[in-house]
PDB file of C-alpha atoms and ligand atoms in Angstrom:
ATOM      1  CA  MET O  80     -29.505 -81.345  -0.640  1.00  0.00           C
ATOM      2  CA  LEU O  81     -32.673 -82.114  -2.663  1.00  0.00           C
ATOM      3  CA  GLN O  82     -31.352 -85.559  -3.560  1.00  0.00           C
ATOM      4  CA  ASP O  83     -31.523 -86.505   0.163  1.00  0.00           C
ATOM      5  CA  ILE O  84     -35.304 -85.987   0.218  1.00  0.00           C
ATOM      6  CA  ASP O  85     -37.465 -89.041  -0.385  1.00  0.00           C
ATOM      7  CA  HIS O  86     -40.642 -87.075  -1.030  1.00  0.00           C
ATOM      8  CA  VAL O  87     -42.385 -83.812  -0.230  1.00  0.00           C
ATOM      9  CA  LEU O  88     -44.836 -84.306   2.629  1.00  0.00           C
ATOM     10  CA  ILE O  89     -46.256 -80.768   2.753  1.00  0.00           C
ATOM     11  CA  SER O  90     -45.716 -78.378  -0.144  1.00  0.00           C
ATOM     12  CA  GLU O  91     -45.050 -74.658   0.172  1.00  0.00           C
ATOM     13  CA  GLU O  92     -48.575 -73.964  -1.101  1.00  0.00           C
ATOM     14  CA  ARG O  93     -50.206 -76.166   1.534  1.00  0.00           C
ATOM     15  CA  LEU O  94     -48.029 -74.651   4.283  1.00  0.00           C
ATOM     16  CA  HIS O  95     -49.003 -71.119   3.346  1.00  0.00           C
ATOM     17  CA  ALA O  96     -52.705 -71.954   2.937  1.00  0.00           C
ATOM     18  CA  ARG O  97     -52.863 -73.585   6.371  1.00  0.00           C
ATOM     19  CA  ILE O  98     -50.904 -70.754   8.003  1.00  0.00           C
ATOM     20  CA  ALA O  99     -53.365 -68.256   6.530  1.00  0.00           C
ATOM     21  CA  GLU O 100     -56.202 -70.213   8.184  1.00  0.00           C
ATOM     22  CA  LEU O 101     -54.400 -70.403  11.529  1.00  0.00           C
ATOM     23  CA  GLY O 102     -53.661 -66.679  11.331  1.00  0.00           C
ATOM     24  CA  GLU O 103     -57.338 -65.876  10.861  1.00  0.00           C
ATOM     25  CA  GLN O 104     -58.221 -68.100  13.802  1.00  0.00           C
ATOM     26  CA  LEU O 105     -55.585 -66.525  16.080  1.00  0.00           C
ATOM     27  CA  ALA O 106     -56.561 -63.013  14.993  1.00  0.00           C
ATOM     28  CA  ALA O 107     -60.177 -63.739  15.921  1.00  0.00           C
ATOM     29  CA  ASP O 108     -59.285 -65.406  19.240  1.00  0.00           C
ATOM     30  CA  TYR O 109     -56.806 -62.704  20.349  1.00  0.00           C
ATOM     31  CA  ALA O 110     -58.378 -59.524  18.953  1.00  0.00           C
ATOM     32  CA  GLY O 111     -57.949 -56.748  21.540  1.00  0.00           C
ATOM     33  CA  LYS O 112     -55.672 -58.851  23.785  1.00  0.00           C
ATOM     34  CA  THR O 113     -52.177 -57.928  22.458  1.00  0.00           C
ATOM     35  CA  PRO O 114     -50.713 -61.417  22.950  1.00  0.00           C
ATOM     36  CA  ILE O 115     -47.002 -62.196  23.099  1.00  0.00           C
ATOM     37  CA  PHE O 116     -46.034 -64.840  20.566  1.00  0.00           C
ATOM     38  CA  ILE O 117     -43.094 -66.810  21.926  1.00  0.00           C
ATOM     39  CA  GLY O 118     -41.144 -68.870  19.422  1.00  0.00           C
ATOM     40  CA  VAL O 119     -39.080 -71.879  20.466  1.00  0.00           C
ATOM     41  CA  LEU O 120     -35.822 -71.564  18.512  1.00  0.00           C
ATOM     42  CA  LYS O 121     -34.387 -72.632  16.167  1.00  0.00           C
ATOM     43  CA  GLY O 122     -36.773 -74.889  14.278  1.00  0.00           C
ATOM     44  CA  VAL O 123     -39.675 -72.442  14.520  1.00  0.00           C
ATOM     45  CA  VAL O 124     -38.045 -69.592  12.583  1.00  0.00           C
ATOM     46  CA  MET O 125     -39.785 -70.074   9.199  1.00  0.00           C
ATOM     47  CA  PHE O 126     -43.152 -70.880  10.743  1.00  0.00           C
ATOM     48  CA  PHE O 127     -42.852 -67.997  13.202  1.00  0.00           C
ATOM     49  CA  THR O 128     -42.171 -65.298  10.634  1.00  0.00           C
ATOM     50  CA  ASP O 129     -44.956 -66.518   8.344  1.00  0.00           C
ATOM     51  CA  MET O 130     -47.376 -67.038  11.240  1.00  0.00           C
ATOM     52  CA  VAL O 131     -47.041 -63.571  12.811  1.00  0.00           C
ATOM     53  CA  ARG O 132     -47.395 -61.953   9.402  1.00  0.00           C
ATOM     54  CA  ALA O 133     -50.578 -63.981   8.821  1.00  0.00           C
ATOM     55  CA  THR O 134     -52.062 -62.700  12.118  1.00  0.00           C
ATOM     56  CA  PRO O 135     -53.066 -59.052  11.605  1.00  0.00           C
ATOM     57  CA  ILE O 136     -53.599 -57.934  15.215  1.00  0.00           C
ATOM     58  CA  ARG O 137     -51.612 -55.965  17.775  1.00  0.00           C
ATOM     59  CA  CYS O 138     -49.031 -58.337  19.271  1.00  0.00           C
ATOM     60  CA  GLU O 139     -45.509 -58.573  20.606  1.00  0.00           C
ATOM     61  CA  TYR O 140     -43.026 -61.334  20.076  1.00  0.00           C
ATOM     62  CA  ASP O 141     -40.128 -62.991  21.824  1.00  0.00           C
ATOM     63  CA  PHE O 142     -38.048 -66.153  21.639  1.00  0.00           C
ATOM     64  CA  LEU O 143     -36.555 -68.793  23.831  1.00  0.00           C
ATOM     65  CA  ALA O 144     -34.220 -71.593  22.919  1.00  0.00           C
ATOM     66  CA  VAL O 145     -34.060 -75.070  24.351  1.00  0.00           C
ATOM     67  CA  SER O 146     -32.428 -78.190  23.068  1.00  0.00           C
ATOM     68  CA  SER O 147     -33.395 -81.787  23.608  1.00  0.00           C
ATOM     69  CA  TYR O 148     -32.288 -83.585  20.474  1.00  0.00           C
ATOM     70  CA  GLY O 149     -28.519 -83.219  20.254  1.00  0.00           C
ATOM     71  CA  SER O 150     -27.585 -84.226  16.705  1.00  0.00           C
ATOM     72  CA  GLY O 151     -29.530 -87.480  16.474  1.00  0.00           C
ATOM     73  CA  THR O 152     -33.016 -88.304  15.209  1.00  0.00           C
ATOM     74  CA  THR O 153     -34.602 -89.237  18.550  1.00  0.00           C
ATOM     75  CA  SER O 154     -34.982 -87.206  21.690  1.00  0.00           C
ATOM     76  CA  SER O 155     -32.411 -87.670  24.438  1.00  0.00           C
ATOM     77  CA  GLY O 156     -35.148 -86.858  26.931  1.00  0.00           C
ATOM     78  CA  THR O 157     -33.133 -84.021  28.434  1.00  0.00           C
ATOM     79  CA  VAL O 158     -34.370 -80.486  27.883  1.00  0.00           C
ATOM     80  CA  ARG O 159     -31.871 -77.668  28.380  1.00  0.00           C
ATOM     81  CA  MET O 160     -32.665 -73.941  28.413  1.00  0.00           C
ATOM     82  CA  LEU O 161     -30.252 -72.204  26.048  1.00  0.00           C
ATOM     83  CA  LYS O 162     -31.899 -68.764  25.923  1.00  0.00           C
ATOM     84  CA  ASP O 163     -34.667 -67.298  28.079  1.00  0.00           C
ATOM     85  CA  VAL O 164     -37.361 -64.809  27.000  1.00  0.00           C
ATOM     86  CA  SER O 165     -36.573 -61.140  27.588  1.00  0.00           C
ATOM     87  CA  SER O 166     -40.199 -59.977  28.077  1.00  0.00           C
ATOM     88  CA  ASP O 167     -42.060 -59.768  31.366  1.00  0.00           C
ATOM     89  CA  ILE O 168     -44.880 -62.214  30.644  1.00  0.00           C
ATOM     90  CA  THR O 169     -46.694 -61.932  33.984  1.00  0.00           C
ATOM     91  CA  GLY O 170     -50.355 -61.147  33.357  1.00  0.00           C
ATOM     92  CA  ARG O 171     -49.947 -61.377  29.569  1.00  0.00           C
ATOM     93  CA  HIS O 172     -51.646 -63.619  27.027  1.00  0.00           C
ATOM     94  CA  ILE O 173     -49.005 -66.009  25.693  1.00  0.00           C
ATOM     95  CA  VAL O 174     -49.056 -68.113  22.551  1.00  0.00           C
ATOM     96  CA  ILE O 175     -46.118 -70.507  22.234  1.00  0.00           C
ATOM     97  CA  LEU O 176     -45.212 -71.152  18.602  1.00  0.00           C
ATOM     98  CA  GLU O 177     -43.389 -74.410  17.778  1.00  0.00           C
ATOM     99  CA  ASP O 178     -42.442 -76.179  14.585  1.00  0.00           C
ATOM    100  CA  ILE O 179     -43.137 -79.716  15.816  1.00  0.00           C
ATOM    101  CA  LEU O 180     -44.711 -81.469  18.782  1.00  0.00           C
ATOM    102  CA  ASP O 181     -43.043 -84.874  18.863  1.00  0.00           C
ATOM    103  CA  SER O 182     -42.365 -86.652  22.191  1.00  0.00           C
ATOM    104  CA  GLY O 183     -43.761 -83.544  23.895  1.00  0.00           C
ATOM    105  CA  LEU O 184     -40.741 -83.193  26.208  1.00  0.00           C
ATOM    106  CA  THR O 185     -39.789 -79.761  24.859  1.00  0.00           C
ATOM    107  CA  LEU O 186     -43.243 -78.216  25.088  1.00  0.00           C
ATOM    108  CA  HIS O 187     -43.920 -79.841  28.445  1.00  0.00           C
ATOM    109  CA  PHE O 188     -40.802 -78.132  29.802  1.00  0.00           C
ATOM    110  CA  VAL O 189     -41.444 -74.786  28.056  1.00  0.00           C
ATOM    111  CA  ARG O 190     -45.105 -74.687  29.039  1.00  0.00           C
ATOM    112  CA  ASN O 191     -44.371 -75.350  32.725  1.00  0.00           C
ATOM    113  CA  TYR O 192     -41.532 -72.836  32.719  1.00  0.00           C
ATOM    114  CA  LEU O 193     -43.693 -70.063  31.231  1.00  0.00           C
ATOM    115  CA  LEU O 194     -46.666 -70.932  33.463  1.00  0.00           C
ATOM    116  CA  SER O 195     -44.411 -70.412  36.500  1.00  0.00           C
ATOM    117  CA  LYS O 196     -44.262 -66.720  35.503  1.00  0.00           C
ATOM    118  CA  ASN O 197     -48.049 -66.371  35.877  1.00  0.00           C
ATOM    119  CA  PRO O 198     -49.243 -65.304  32.424  1.00  0.00           C
ATOM    120  CA  ALA O 199     -52.942 -64.351  32.018  1.00  0.00           C
ATOM    121  CA  SER O 200     -53.298 -67.287  29.607  1.00  0.00           C
ATOM    122  CA  LEU O 201     -51.054 -69.663  27.713  1.00  0.00           C
ATOM    123  CA  LYS O 202     -51.805 -71.588  24.535  1.00  0.00           C
ATOM    124  CA  ILE O 203     -49.701 -73.671  22.194  1.00  0.00           C
ATOM    125  CA  CYS O 204     -49.665 -73.410  18.408  1.00  0.00           C
ATOM    126  CA  THR O 205     -47.600 -76.013  16.574  1.00  0.00           C
ATOM    127  CA  LEU O 206     -47.145 -76.366  12.851  1.00  0.00           C
ATOM    128  CA  LEU O 207     -46.691 -80.147  12.997  1.00  0.00           C
ATOM    129  CA  ASP O 208     -47.949 -82.725  15.455  1.00  0.00           C
ATOM    130  CA  LYS O 209     -46.758 -86.351  15.584  1.00  0.00           C
ATOM    131  CA  PRO O 210     -49.281 -87.799  18.073  1.00  0.00           C
ATOM    132  CA  GLU O 211     -47.907 -91.374  17.795  1.00  0.00           C
ATOM    133  CA  ARG O 212     -44.622 -90.284  19.341  1.00  0.00           C
ATOM    134  CA  ARG O 213     -45.940 -88.599  22.480  1.00  0.00           C
ATOM    135  CA  ARG O 214     -44.114 -89.554  25.711  1.00  0.00           C
ATOM    136  CA  VAL O 215     -45.616 -86.916  27.997  1.00  0.00           C
ATOM    137  CA  ASP O 216     -49.074 -85.405  28.068  1.00  0.00           C
ATOM    138  CA  VAL O 217     -49.023 -82.142  26.098  1.00  0.00           C
ATOM    139  CA  PHE O 218     -51.918 -80.742  24.146  1.00  0.00           C
ATOM    140  CA  ALA O 219     -51.641 -78.156  21.365  1.00  0.00           C
ATOM    141  CA  ASP O 220     -54.486 -75.679  21.047  1.00  0.00           C
ATOM    142  CA  TYR O 221     -53.696 -74.947  17.397  1.00  0.00           C
ATOM    143  CA  VAL O 222     -52.223 -77.567  15.043  1.00  0.00           C
ATOM    144  CA  GLY O 223     -51.200 -76.966  11.435  1.00  0.00           C
ATOM    145  CA  PHE O 224     -50.849 -80.580  10.349  1.00  0.00           C
ATOM    146  CA  SER O 225     -50.992 -83.897  12.155  1.00  0.00           C
ATOM    147  CA  ILE O 226     -48.360 -86.093  10.504  1.00  0.00           C
ATOM    148  CA  PRO O 227     -47.248 -89.746  10.565  1.00  0.00           C
ATOM    149  CA  ASN O 228     -44.096 -90.915  12.313  1.00  0.00           C
ATOM    150  CA  GLU O 229     -41.614 -90.125   9.533  1.00  0.00           C
ATOM    151  CA  PHE O 230     -38.363 -88.155   9.822  1.00  0.00           C
ATOM    152  CA  VAL O 231     -39.236 -84.778   8.402  1.00  0.00           C
ATOM    153  CA  VAL O 232     -36.954 -81.867   7.549  1.00  0.00           C
ATOM    154  CA  GLY O 233     -37.290 -78.469   5.916  1.00  0.00           C
ATOM    155  CA  TYR O 234     -39.116 -75.220   6.614  1.00  0.00           C
ATOM    156  CA  GLY O 235     -36.978 -74.823   9.758  1.00  0.00           C
ATOM    157  CA  LEU O 236     -36.671 -78.490  10.740  1.00  0.00           C
ATOM    158  CA  ASP O 237     -33.196 -79.968  10.597  1.00  0.00           C
ATOM    159  CA  TYR O 238     -31.168 -83.121  10.556  1.00  0.00           C
ATOM    160  CA  LYS O 239     -27.734 -82.372  12.033  1.00  0.00           C
ATOM    161  CA  GLU O 240     -28.503 -78.649  11.539  1.00  0.00           C
ATOM    162  CA  GLU O 241     -28.978 -79.015   7.764  1.00  0.00           C
ATOM    163  CA  TYR O 242     -32.093 -78.890   5.523  1.00  0.00           C
ATOM    164  CA  ARG O 243     -33.696 -76.038   7.525  1.00  0.00           C
ATOM    165  CA  ASN O 244     -33.711 -73.835   4.420  1.00  0.00           C
ATOM    166  CA  LEU O 245     -35.904 -76.123   2.298  1.00  0.00           C
ATOM    167  CA  PRO O 246     -39.143 -74.211   1.603  1.00  0.00           C
ATOM    168  CA  PHE O 247     -41.324 -77.321   2.094  1.00  0.00           C
ATOM    169  CA  ILE O 248     -41.620 -80.178   4.627  1.00  0.00           C
ATOM    170  CA  GLY O 249     -39.945 -83.264   3.198  1.00  0.00           C
ATOM    171  CA  VAL O 250     -39.254 -86.808   4.341  1.00  0.00           C
ATOM    172  CA  LEU O 251     -35.540 -87.580   4.617  1.00  0.00           C
ATOM    173  CA  LYS O 252     -34.276 -90.722   2.893  1.00  0.00           C
ATOM    174  CA  PRO O 253     -33.571 -93.324   5.614  1.00  0.00           C
ATOM    175  CA  GLU O 254     -30.054 -93.962   4.278  1.00  0.00           C
ATOM    176  CA  ILE O 255     -29.134 -90.401   5.293  1.00  0.00           C
ATOM    177  CA  TYR O 256     -29.655 -91.052   9.009  1.00  0.00           C
ATOM    178  CA  ASN O 257     -29.158 -94.849   9.211  1.00  0.00           C
TER     179      ASN O 257
HETATM  180  C1  LIG W 895     -37.000 -79.916  17.890  1.00  0.00           C
HETATM  181  C2  LIG W 895     -38.221 -79.094  17.507  1.00  0.00           C
HETATM  182  C3  LIG W 895     -38.983 -79.001  18.792  1.00  0.00           C
HETATM  183  C4  LIG W 895     -38.644 -80.292  19.516  1.00  0.00           C
HETATM  184  C5  LIG W 895     -39.812 -81.224  19.448  1.00  0.00           C
HETATM  185  O1  LIG W 895     -36.073 -79.059  18.476  1.00  0.00           O
HETATM  186  O2  LIG W 895     -37.851 -77.825  17.016  1.00  0.00           O
HETATM  187  O3  LIG W 895     -38.554 -77.909  19.583  1.00  0.00           O
HETATM  188  O4  LIG W 895     -37.511 -80.846  18.842  1.00  0.00           O
HETATM  189  O5  LIG W 895     -39.512 -82.481  19.976  1.00  0.00           O
HETATM  190  P1  LIG W 895     -40.106 -83.105  21.305  1.00  0.00           P
HETATM  191  O6  LIG W 895     -41.613 -82.910  21.261  1.00  0.00           O
HETATM  192  O7  LIG W 895     -39.725 -84.560  21.181  1.00  0.00           O
HETATM  193  O8  LIG W 895     -39.464 -82.460  22.460  1.00  0.00           O
HETATM  194  P2  LIG W 895     -34.521 -79.367  18.650  1.00  0.00           P
HETATM  195  O9  LIG W 895     -34.254 -79.694  20.084  1.00  0.00           O
HETATM  196  O10 LIG W 895     -34.093 -80.377  17.611  1.00  0.00           O
HETATM  197  O11 LIG W 895     -33.857 -77.966  18.362  1.00  0.00           O
HETATM  198  P3  LIG W 895     -34.021 -76.966  17.108  1.00  0.00           P
HETATM  199  O12 LIG W 895     -35.404 -76.352  17.226  1.00  0.00           O
HETATM  200  O13 LIG W 895     -32.939 -75.971  17.317  1.00  0.00           O
HETATM  201  O14 LIG W 895     -33.872 -77.766  15.838  1.00  0.00           O
END
Protein backbone atom coordinates (compact mmCIF):
# COMPACT_ATOMS: atom_id res chain seq x y z
CA MET A 1 0.00 0.00 0.00
CA LEU A 2 2.71 2.53 1.00
CA GLN A 3 4.51 2.01 -2.31
CA ASP A 4 1.46 3.51 -4.11
CA ILE A 5 1.92 6.85 -2.31
CA ASP A 6 3.95 9.50 -4.10
CA HIS A 7 4.43 11.67 -1.04
CA VAL A 8 2.86 12.60 2.28
CA LEU A 9 0.87 15.81 1.93
CA ILE A 10 -0.24 16.17 5.56
CA SER A 11 1.47 14.17 8.30
CA GLU A 12 -0.26 12.62 11.30
CA GLU A 13 1.31 15.29 13.52
CA ARG A 14 -0.03 18.16 11.42
CA LEU A 15 -3.48 16.54 11.24
CA HIS A 16 -3.70 16.18 15.00
CA ALA A 17 -2.35 19.69 15.69
CA ARG A 18 -4.89 21.28 13.35
CA ILE A 19 -7.75 19.18 14.73
CA ALA A 20 -6.83 20.31 18.24
CA GLU A 21 -7.13 23.93 17.05
CA LEU A 22 -10.46 23.31 15.33
CA GLY A 23 -11.74 21.54 18.44
CA GLU A 24 -10.91 24.55 20.60
CA GLN A 25 -12.66 26.83 18.12
CA LEU A 26 -15.79 24.64 17.97
CA ALA A 27 -15.86 24.25 21.75
CA ALA A 28 -15.79 28.03 22.14
CA ASP A 29 -18.41 28.64 19.42
CA TYR A 30 -20.83 25.94 20.65
CA ALA A 31 -20.39 26.09 24.43
CA GLY A 32 -23.83 25.68 26.05
CA LYS A 33 -25.56 24.83 22.75
CA THR A 34 -25.31 20.99 22.69
CA PRO A 35 -24.79 20.76 18.91
CA ILE A 36 -25.34 17.62 16.85
CA PHE A 37 -22.26 16.73 14.84
CA ILE A 38 -23.34 14.98 11.66
CA GLY A 39 -20.68 13.03 9.81
CA VAL A 40 -20.95 12.28 6.10
CA LEU A 41 -19.87 8.64 5.75
CA LYS A 42 -17.60 6.94 4.93
CA GLY A 43 -14.63 9.20 4.28
CA VAL A 44 -15.19 11.25 7.43
CA VAL A 45 -14.72 8.41 9.93
CA MET A 46 -11.13 9.15 11.04
CA PHE A 47 -11.64 12.91 11.10
CA PHE A 48 -14.97 12.55 12.90
CA THR A 49 -13.70 10.43 15.77
CA ASP A 50 -10.65 12.66 16.30
CA MET A 51 -12.68 15.86 15.91
CA VAL A 52 -15.41 15.05 18.45
CA ARG A 53 -12.79 13.93 20.96
CA ALA A 54 -10.96 17.24 20.44
CA THR A 55 -14.16 19.20 21.21
CA PRO A 56 -14.80 18.96 24.97
CA ILE A 57 -18.41 20.19 25.17
CA ARG A 58 -21.82 18.57 25.52
CA CYS A 59 -22.82 17.30 22.07
CA GLU A 60 -24.61 14.52 20.24
CA TYR A 61 -23.60 12.86 17.03
CA ASP A 62 -25.15 11.17 14.04
CA PHE A 63 -24.24 10.09 10.52
CA LEU A 64 -25.59 10.09 7.03
CA ALA A 65 -24.19 8.46 3.95
CA VAL A 66 -24.30 9.69 0.39
CA SER A 67 -22.32 8.69 -2.63
CA SER A 68 -21.36 10.73 -5.64
CA TYR A 69 -18.06 9.30 -6.78
CA GLY A 70 -18.68 5.68 -7.74
CA SER A 71 -15.24 4.08 -8.00
CA GLY A 72 -13.52 6.69 -10.15
CA THR A 73 -11.42 9.75 -9.30
CA THR A 74 -13.87 12.43 -10.48
CA SER A 75 -17.39 13.12 -9.39
CA SER A 76 -20.22 11.70 -11.47
CA GLY A 77 -22.29 14.70 -10.45
CA THR A 78 -25.05 12.51 -9.05
CA VAL A 79 -25.56 12.50 -5.30
CA ARG A 80 -27.48 9.58 -3.81
CA MET A 81 -28.68 9.28 -0.21
CA LEU A 82 -27.57 5.90 1.13
CA LYS A 83 -28.37 6.42 4.82
CA ASP A 84 -30.36 9.18 6.53
CA VAL A 85 -29.76 10.64 10.01
CA SER A 86 -31.74 9.08 12.85
CA SER A 87 -31.94 12.22 15.04
CA ASP A 88 -34.68 14.82 15.00
CA ILE A 89 -32.64 17.87 14.01
CA THR A 90 -35.47 20.43 14.00
CA GLY A 91 -34.50 23.38 16.18
CA ARG A 92 -31.02 21.97 16.86
CA HIS A 93 -27.58 23.41 16.16
CA ILE A 94 -26.00 21.26 13.45
CA VAL A 95 -22.36 20.98 12.45
CA ILE A 96 -21.76 18.86 9.35
CA LEU A 97 -18.37 17.15 9.44
CA GLU A 98 -16.79 16.15 6.11
CA ASP A 99 -13.41 14.84 5.06
CA ILE A 100 -13.16 16.81 1.82
CA LEU A 101 -14.97 19.60 0.00
CA ASP A 102 -14.15 19.04 -3.66
CA SER A 103 -16.69 19.88 -6.40
CA GLY A 104 -19.10 20.79 -3.59
CA LEU A 105 -21.90 18.60 -4.99
CA THR A 106 -22.05 16.39 -1.89
CA LEU A 107 -22.18 19.19 0.66
CA HIS A 108 -24.55 21.23 -1.47
CA PHE A 109 -26.98 18.30 -1.43
CA VAL A 110 -26.44 17.45 2.27
CA ARG A 111 -26.71 21.07 3.39
CA ASN A 112 -29.99 21.65 1.53
CA TYR A 113 -31.39 18.35 2.76
CA LEU A 114 -30.61 19.13 6.42
CA LEU A 115 -31.81 22.74 6.09
CA SER A 116 -35.19 21.41 4.92
CA LYS A 117 -35.61 19.96 8.44
CA ASN A 118 -35.38 23.44 10.00
CA PRO A 119 -32.38 23.24 12.32
CA ALA A 120 -31.66 26.25 14.61
CA SER A 121 -28.35 26.69 12.77
CA LEU A 122 -26.18 24.74 10.37
CA LYS A 123 -22.45 25.04 9.78
CA ILE A 124 -19.95 23.01 7.81
CA CYS A 125 -16.57 21.80 9.07
CA THR A 126 -14.35 20.10 6.51
CA LEU A 127 -10.89 18.70 7.05
CA LEU A 128 -9.77 19.37 3.47
CA ASP A 129 -10.88 21.95 0.94
CA LYS A 130 -9.93 21.90 -2.76
CA PRO A 131 -11.24 25.34 -3.83
CA GLU A 132 -9.97 24.99 -7.44
CA ARG A 133 -12.38 22.12 -8.06
CA ARG A 134 -15.61 23.78 -6.94
CA ARG A 135 -18.57 23.31 -9.33
CA VAL A 136 -21.33 24.62 -7.06
CA ASP A 137 -21.29 27.39 -4.50
CA VAL A 138 -20.65 25.86 -1.06
CA PHE A 139 -18.82 27.56 1.75
CA ALA A 140 -17.24 25.78 4.73
CA ASP A 141 -17.30 27.61 8.04
CA TYR A 142 -14.36 25.62 9.41
CA VAL A 143 -11.55 24.32 7.19
CA GLY A 144 -8.64 22.17 8.35
CA PHE A 145 -6.43 22.53 5.29
CA SER A 146 -6.88 24.10 1.89
CA ILE A 147 -5.07 21.82 -0.56
CA PRO A 148 -4.04 21.83 -4.24
CA ASN A 149 -5.81 19.78 -6.89
CA GLU A 150 -3.99 16.48 -6.31
CA PHE A 151 -5.55 13.04 -5.79
CA VAL A 152 -5.29 12.49 -2.07
CA VAL A 153 -5.96 9.35 -0.05
CA GLY A 154 -5.60 8.24 3.55
CA TYR A 155 -7.06 9.21 6.92
CA GLY A 156 -10.47 8.06 5.65
CA LEU A 157 -10.13 9.08 1.99
CA ASP A 158 -10.11 6.26 -0.53
CA TYR A 159 -9.33 5.27 -4.06
CA LYS A 160 -11.58 2.34 -5.02
CA GLU A 161 -12.31 1.87 -1.28
CA GLU A 162 -8.63 1.31 -0.41
CA TYR A 163 -6.05 3.48 1.43
CA ARG A 164 -8.60 4.74 4.00
CA ASN A 165 -6.53 3.24 6.82
CA LEU A 166 -3.37 5.27 6.14
CA PRO A 167 -2.81 7.50 9.20
CA PHE A 168 -1.76 10.51 7.06
CA ILE A 169 -3.02 12.30 3.92
CA GLY A 170 -0.92 11.21 0.96
CA VAL A 171 -0.84 11.89 -2.76
CA LEU A 172 -1.50 8.78 -4.85
CA LYS A 173 0.96 7.99 -7.64
CA PRO A 174 -0.74 8.86 -10.96
CA GLU A 175 0.06 5.42 -12.42
CA ILE A 176 -2.30 3.89 -9.84
CA TYR A 177 -5.38 5.63 -11.26
CA ASN A 178 -4.31 6.28 -14.88
C1 LIG B 1 -16.12 11.85 -1.12
C2 LIG B 1 -15.84 12.63 0.16
C3 LIG B 1 -16.91 13.68 0.16
C4 LIG B 1 -17.18 13.93 -1.31
C5 LIG B 1 -16.57 15.24 -1.71
O1 LIG B 1 -17.13 10.94 -0.84
O2 LIG B 1 -15.90 11.80 1.29
O3 LIG B 1 -18.10 13.21 0.76
O4 LIG B 1 -16.57 12.85 -2.03
O5 LIG B 1 -16.66 15.47 -3.08
P1 LIG B 1 -17.55 16.57 -3.79
O6 LIG B 1 -17.30 17.88 -3.07
O7 LIG B 1 -16.99 16.59 -5.20
O8 LIG B 1 -18.96 16.14 -3.76
P2 LIG B 1 -17.47 9.65 -1.72
O9 LIG B 1 -18.72 9.91 -2.50
O10 LIG B 1 -16.24 9.23 -2.49
O11 LIG B 1 -17.82 8.57 -0.63
P3 LIG B 1 -17.00 8.08 0.67
O12 LIG B 1 -17.07 9.21 1.68
O13 LIG B 1 -17.74 6.87 1.11
O14 LIG B 1 -15.57 7.79 0.25
